[in-house]
Coordinates of C-alpha atoms and ligand atoms in Angstrom, one line a residue:
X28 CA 121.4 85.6 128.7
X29 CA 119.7 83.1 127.1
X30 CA 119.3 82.4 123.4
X31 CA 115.9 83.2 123.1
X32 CA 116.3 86.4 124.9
X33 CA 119.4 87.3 123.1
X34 CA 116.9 87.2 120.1
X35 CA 114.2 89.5 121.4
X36 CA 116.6 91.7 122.7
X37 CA 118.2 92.3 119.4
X38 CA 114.9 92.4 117.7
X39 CA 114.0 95.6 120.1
X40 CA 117.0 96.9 119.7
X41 CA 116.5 97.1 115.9
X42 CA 120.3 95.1 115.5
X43 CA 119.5 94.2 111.5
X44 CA 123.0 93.4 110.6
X45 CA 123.5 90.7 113.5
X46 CA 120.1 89.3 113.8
X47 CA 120.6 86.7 111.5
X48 CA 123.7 85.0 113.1
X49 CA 121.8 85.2 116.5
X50 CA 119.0 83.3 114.9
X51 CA 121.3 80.9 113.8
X52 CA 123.1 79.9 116.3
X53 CA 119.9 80.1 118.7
X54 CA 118.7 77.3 116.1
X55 CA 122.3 75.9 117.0
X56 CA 121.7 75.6 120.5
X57 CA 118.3 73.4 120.5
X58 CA 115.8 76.6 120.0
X59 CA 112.9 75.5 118.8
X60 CA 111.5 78.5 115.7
X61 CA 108.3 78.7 117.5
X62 CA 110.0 79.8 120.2
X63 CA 112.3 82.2 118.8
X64 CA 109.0 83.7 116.6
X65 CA 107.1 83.9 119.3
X66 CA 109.3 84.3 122.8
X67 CA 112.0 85.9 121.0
X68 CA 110.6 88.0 118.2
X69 CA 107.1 88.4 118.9
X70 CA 107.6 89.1 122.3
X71 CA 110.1 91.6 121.6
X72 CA 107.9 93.7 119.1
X73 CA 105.1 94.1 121.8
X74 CA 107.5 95.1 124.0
X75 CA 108.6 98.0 120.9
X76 CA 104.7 98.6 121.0
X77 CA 104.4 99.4 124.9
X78 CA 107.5 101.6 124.7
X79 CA 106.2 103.3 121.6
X80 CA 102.9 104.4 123.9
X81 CA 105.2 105.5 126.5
X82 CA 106.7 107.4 124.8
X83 CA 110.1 105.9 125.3
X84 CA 111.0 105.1 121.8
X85 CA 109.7 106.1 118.6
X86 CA 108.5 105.4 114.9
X87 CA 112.1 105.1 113.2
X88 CA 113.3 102.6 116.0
X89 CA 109.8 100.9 115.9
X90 CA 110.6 100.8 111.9
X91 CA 114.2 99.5 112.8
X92 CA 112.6 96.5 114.6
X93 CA 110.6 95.6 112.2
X94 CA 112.9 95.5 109.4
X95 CA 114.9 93.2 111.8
X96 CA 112.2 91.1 113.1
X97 CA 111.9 90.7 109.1
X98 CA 115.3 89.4 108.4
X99 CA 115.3 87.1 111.2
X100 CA 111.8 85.3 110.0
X101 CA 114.0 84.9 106.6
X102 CA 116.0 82.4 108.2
X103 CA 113.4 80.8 110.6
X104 CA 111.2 80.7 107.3
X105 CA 112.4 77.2 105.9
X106 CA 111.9 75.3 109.2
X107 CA 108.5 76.8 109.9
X108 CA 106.1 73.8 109.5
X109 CA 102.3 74.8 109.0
X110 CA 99.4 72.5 109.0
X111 CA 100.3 71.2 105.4
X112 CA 98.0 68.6 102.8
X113 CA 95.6 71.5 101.5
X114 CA 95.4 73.0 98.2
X115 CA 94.1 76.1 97.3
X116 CA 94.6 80.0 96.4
X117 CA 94.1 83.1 98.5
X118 CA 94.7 86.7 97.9
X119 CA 96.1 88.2 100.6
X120 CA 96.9 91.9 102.0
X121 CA 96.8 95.0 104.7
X122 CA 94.0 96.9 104.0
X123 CA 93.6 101.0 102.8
X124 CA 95.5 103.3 105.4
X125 CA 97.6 100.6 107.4
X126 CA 100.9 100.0 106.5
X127 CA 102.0 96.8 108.7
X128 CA 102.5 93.7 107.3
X129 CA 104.7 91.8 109.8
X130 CA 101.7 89.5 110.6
X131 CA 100.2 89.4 106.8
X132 CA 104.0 88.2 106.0
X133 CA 103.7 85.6 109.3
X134 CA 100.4 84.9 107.9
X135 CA 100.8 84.2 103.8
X136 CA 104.0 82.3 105.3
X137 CA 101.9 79.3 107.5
X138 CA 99.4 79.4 104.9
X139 CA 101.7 78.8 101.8
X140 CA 103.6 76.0 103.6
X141 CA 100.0 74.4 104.1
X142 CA 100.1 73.8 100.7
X143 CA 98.0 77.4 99.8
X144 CA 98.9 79.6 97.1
X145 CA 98.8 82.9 98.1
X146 CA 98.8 86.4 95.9
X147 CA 99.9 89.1 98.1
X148 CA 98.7 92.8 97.5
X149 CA 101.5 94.1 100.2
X150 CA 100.0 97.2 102.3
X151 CA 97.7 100.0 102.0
X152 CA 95.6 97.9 99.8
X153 CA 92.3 99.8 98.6
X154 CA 89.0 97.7 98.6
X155 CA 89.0 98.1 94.8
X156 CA 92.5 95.8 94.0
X157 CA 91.3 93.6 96.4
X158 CA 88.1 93.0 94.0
X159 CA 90.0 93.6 90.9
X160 CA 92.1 90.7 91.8
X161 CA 89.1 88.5 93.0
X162 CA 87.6 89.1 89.1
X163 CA 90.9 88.1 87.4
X164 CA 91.2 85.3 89.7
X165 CA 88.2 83.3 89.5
X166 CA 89.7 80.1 90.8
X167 CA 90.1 82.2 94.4
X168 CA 88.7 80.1 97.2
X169 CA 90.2 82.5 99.9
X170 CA 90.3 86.6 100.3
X171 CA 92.5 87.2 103.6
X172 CA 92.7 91.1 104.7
X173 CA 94.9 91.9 107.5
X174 CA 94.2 95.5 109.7
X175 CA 96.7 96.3 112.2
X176 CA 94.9 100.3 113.3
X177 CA 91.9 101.0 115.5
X178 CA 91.7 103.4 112.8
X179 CA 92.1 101.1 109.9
X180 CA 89.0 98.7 111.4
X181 CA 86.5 101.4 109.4
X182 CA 88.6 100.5 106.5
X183 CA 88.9 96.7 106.7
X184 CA 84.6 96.6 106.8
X185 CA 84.4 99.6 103.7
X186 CA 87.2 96.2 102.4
X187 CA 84.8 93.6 103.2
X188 CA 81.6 95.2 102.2
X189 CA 83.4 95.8 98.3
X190 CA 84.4 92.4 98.3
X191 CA 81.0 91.1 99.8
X192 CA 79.4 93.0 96.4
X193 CA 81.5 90.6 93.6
X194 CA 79.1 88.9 91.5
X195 CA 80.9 85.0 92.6
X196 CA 81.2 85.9 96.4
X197 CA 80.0 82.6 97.1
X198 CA 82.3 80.6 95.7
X199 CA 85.3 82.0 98.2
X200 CA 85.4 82.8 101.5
X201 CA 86.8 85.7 103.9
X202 CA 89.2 86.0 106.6
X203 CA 89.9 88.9 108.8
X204 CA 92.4 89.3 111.1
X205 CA 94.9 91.6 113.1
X206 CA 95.4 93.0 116.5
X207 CA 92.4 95.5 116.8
X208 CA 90.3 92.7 115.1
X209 CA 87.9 90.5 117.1
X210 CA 85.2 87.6 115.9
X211 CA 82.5 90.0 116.7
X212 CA 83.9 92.3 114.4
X213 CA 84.1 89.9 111.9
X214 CA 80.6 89.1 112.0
X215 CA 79.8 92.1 112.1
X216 CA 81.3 93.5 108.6
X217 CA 80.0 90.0 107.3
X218 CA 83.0 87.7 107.1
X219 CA 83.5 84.5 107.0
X220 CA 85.9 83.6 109.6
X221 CA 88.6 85.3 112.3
X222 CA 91.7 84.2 113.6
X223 CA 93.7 85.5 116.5
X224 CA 97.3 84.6 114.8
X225 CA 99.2 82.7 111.8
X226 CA 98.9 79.2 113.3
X227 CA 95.2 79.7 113.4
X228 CA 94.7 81.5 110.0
X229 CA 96.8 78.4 108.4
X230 CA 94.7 75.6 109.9
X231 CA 91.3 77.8 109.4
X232 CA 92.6 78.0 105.6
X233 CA 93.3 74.6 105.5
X234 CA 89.6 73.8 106.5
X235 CA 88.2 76.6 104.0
X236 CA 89.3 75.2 101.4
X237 CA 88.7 71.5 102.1
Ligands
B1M29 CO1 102.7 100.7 114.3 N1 101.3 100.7 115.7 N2 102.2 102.5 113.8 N3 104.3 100.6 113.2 N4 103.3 99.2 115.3 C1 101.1 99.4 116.4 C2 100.2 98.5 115.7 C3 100.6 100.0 117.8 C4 99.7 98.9 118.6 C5 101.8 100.4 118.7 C6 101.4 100.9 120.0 O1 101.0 102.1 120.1 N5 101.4 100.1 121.1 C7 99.8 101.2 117.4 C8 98.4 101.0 117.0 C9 97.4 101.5 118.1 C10 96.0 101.3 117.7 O2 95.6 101.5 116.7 N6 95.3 100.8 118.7 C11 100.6 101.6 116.2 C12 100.7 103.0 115.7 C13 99.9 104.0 116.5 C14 101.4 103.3 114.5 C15 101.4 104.7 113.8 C16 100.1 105.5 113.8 C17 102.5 105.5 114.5 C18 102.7 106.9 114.0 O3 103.0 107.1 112.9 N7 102.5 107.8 114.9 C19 101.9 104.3 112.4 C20 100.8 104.0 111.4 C21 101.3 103.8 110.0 C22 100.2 103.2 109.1 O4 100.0 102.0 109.1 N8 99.4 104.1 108.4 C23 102.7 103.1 112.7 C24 103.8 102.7 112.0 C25 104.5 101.6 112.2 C26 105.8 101.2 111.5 C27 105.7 101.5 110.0 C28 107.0 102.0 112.0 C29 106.0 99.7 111.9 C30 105.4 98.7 110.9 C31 106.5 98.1 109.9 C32 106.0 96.9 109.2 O5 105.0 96.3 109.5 N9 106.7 96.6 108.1 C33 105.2 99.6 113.1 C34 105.3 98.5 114.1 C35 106.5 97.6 113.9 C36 104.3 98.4 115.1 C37 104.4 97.3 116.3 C38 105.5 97.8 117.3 C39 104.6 95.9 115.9 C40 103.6 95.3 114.8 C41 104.0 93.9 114.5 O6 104.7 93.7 113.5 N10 103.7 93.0 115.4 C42 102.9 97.5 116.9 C43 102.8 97.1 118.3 C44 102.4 95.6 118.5 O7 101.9 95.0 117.6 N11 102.6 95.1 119.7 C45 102.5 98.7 116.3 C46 104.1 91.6 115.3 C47 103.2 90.8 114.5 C48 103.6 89.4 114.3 O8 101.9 90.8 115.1 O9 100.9 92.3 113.3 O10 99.5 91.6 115.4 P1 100.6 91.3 114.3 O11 100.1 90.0 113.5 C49 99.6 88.8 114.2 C50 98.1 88.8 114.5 O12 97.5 90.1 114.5 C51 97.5 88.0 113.4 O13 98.6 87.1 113.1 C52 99.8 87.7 113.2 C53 100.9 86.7 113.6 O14 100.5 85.9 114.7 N12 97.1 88.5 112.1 C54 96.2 87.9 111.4 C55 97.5 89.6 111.4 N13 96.9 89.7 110.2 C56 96.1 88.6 110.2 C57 95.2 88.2 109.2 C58 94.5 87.0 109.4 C59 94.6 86.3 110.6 C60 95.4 86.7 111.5 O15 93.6 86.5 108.5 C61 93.5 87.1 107.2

């Protein structure tokens, strides 16, 4: 088997206690952390995902994965390199009624190593903290809001509309972003910009706030 695949395979399998050694020594043996993030980890959540719908597994082992996909980011985290030079702040979270935040954390990771500060509101964020912190933030130039639900896409535009009502709207932009989310949705609920993944939202940030 090889390295990369070992990875995904204990990612599915929801393996927290050995993940971190397999990252390791994947990194060991010439692995690049692109590819184990998205080949190996990645990869193997989707496949969770598809089994979920099946039927064949269910939300604690989906639960199990992500807790490990988590610990194995932790050591991929210091060799991830985002599109760095920019300077800026964001605030940053999953929106009312979802409670991933696998890709926010992927997300606020690329953007802070582009040089980004980032205040994260963590999951099931109302539309209310997300303006609350806008106010006591004023030098904000980015509001990020992550939806992960088909269900939670009526939730991210009640988000967007809130934070489309603060009094210095125009001095920060908005990005969307999330697996349901498309950039005729964003448009739609009147933000700023979409991206499909963390590379993108890093290098997108990195132009915001240029
Ligand atoms: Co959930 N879940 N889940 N789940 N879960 C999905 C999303 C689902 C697609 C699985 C499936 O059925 N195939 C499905 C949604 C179906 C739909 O709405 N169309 C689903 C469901 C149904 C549910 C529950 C309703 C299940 C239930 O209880 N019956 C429930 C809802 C709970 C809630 O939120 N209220 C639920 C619960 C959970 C867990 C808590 C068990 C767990 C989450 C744990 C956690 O996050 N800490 C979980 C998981 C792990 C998944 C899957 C398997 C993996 C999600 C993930 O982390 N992906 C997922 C299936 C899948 O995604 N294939 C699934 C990896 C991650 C890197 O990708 O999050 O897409 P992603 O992020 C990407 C991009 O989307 C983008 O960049 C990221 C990195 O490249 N991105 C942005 C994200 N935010 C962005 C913001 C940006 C820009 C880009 O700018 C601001």
């Amino acid at each position: 088997m090889s390295s990369v695949q070992a990875v995904k395979e204990n990612v599915e399998r929801g393996k927290l206690k050995l993940i971190k050694g397999i990252v390791q020594e994947a990194l060991d043996a010439g692995c690049t952390p692109e590819d184990l993030l998205n080949q190996g980890m990645i990869a193997a959540m989707d496949e969770v995902g598809a089994k979920f719908e099946a039927g064949q597994l269910y939300v604690p082992q989906m639960l199990a994965a992500a807790k490990t996909m988590a610990a194995g980011v932790e050591v991929l985290k210091p060799l991830m390199k985002g599109e760095s030079g920019a300077t800026g702040k964001m605030v940053m979270g999953t929106v009312a009624g979802d409670l991933h935040d696998i890709g926010k954390n992927l997300v606020i990771m690329m953007i802070e190593s582009a040089g980004i500060e980032v205040i994260d509101l963590g999951v099931d964020v109302p539309a209310e903290k997300f303006v609350e912190t806008i106010q006591a933030n004023p030098d904000i130039n980015l509001v990020g809001c992550s939806a992960l639900l088909t269900t939670t896409l009526e939730s991210l535009k009640n988000t967007v509309a809130a934070i489309n009502q603060c009094p210095n709207r125009q001095n920060f932009k908005v990005m969307v972003g999330g697996a349901p989310v498309t950039q005729e949705f964003a448009d739609e609920i009147g933000a700023d910009a979409y991206t499909e993944n963390a590379a993108e939202a890093a290098k997108k940030a990195k132009e915001l706030c240029a």
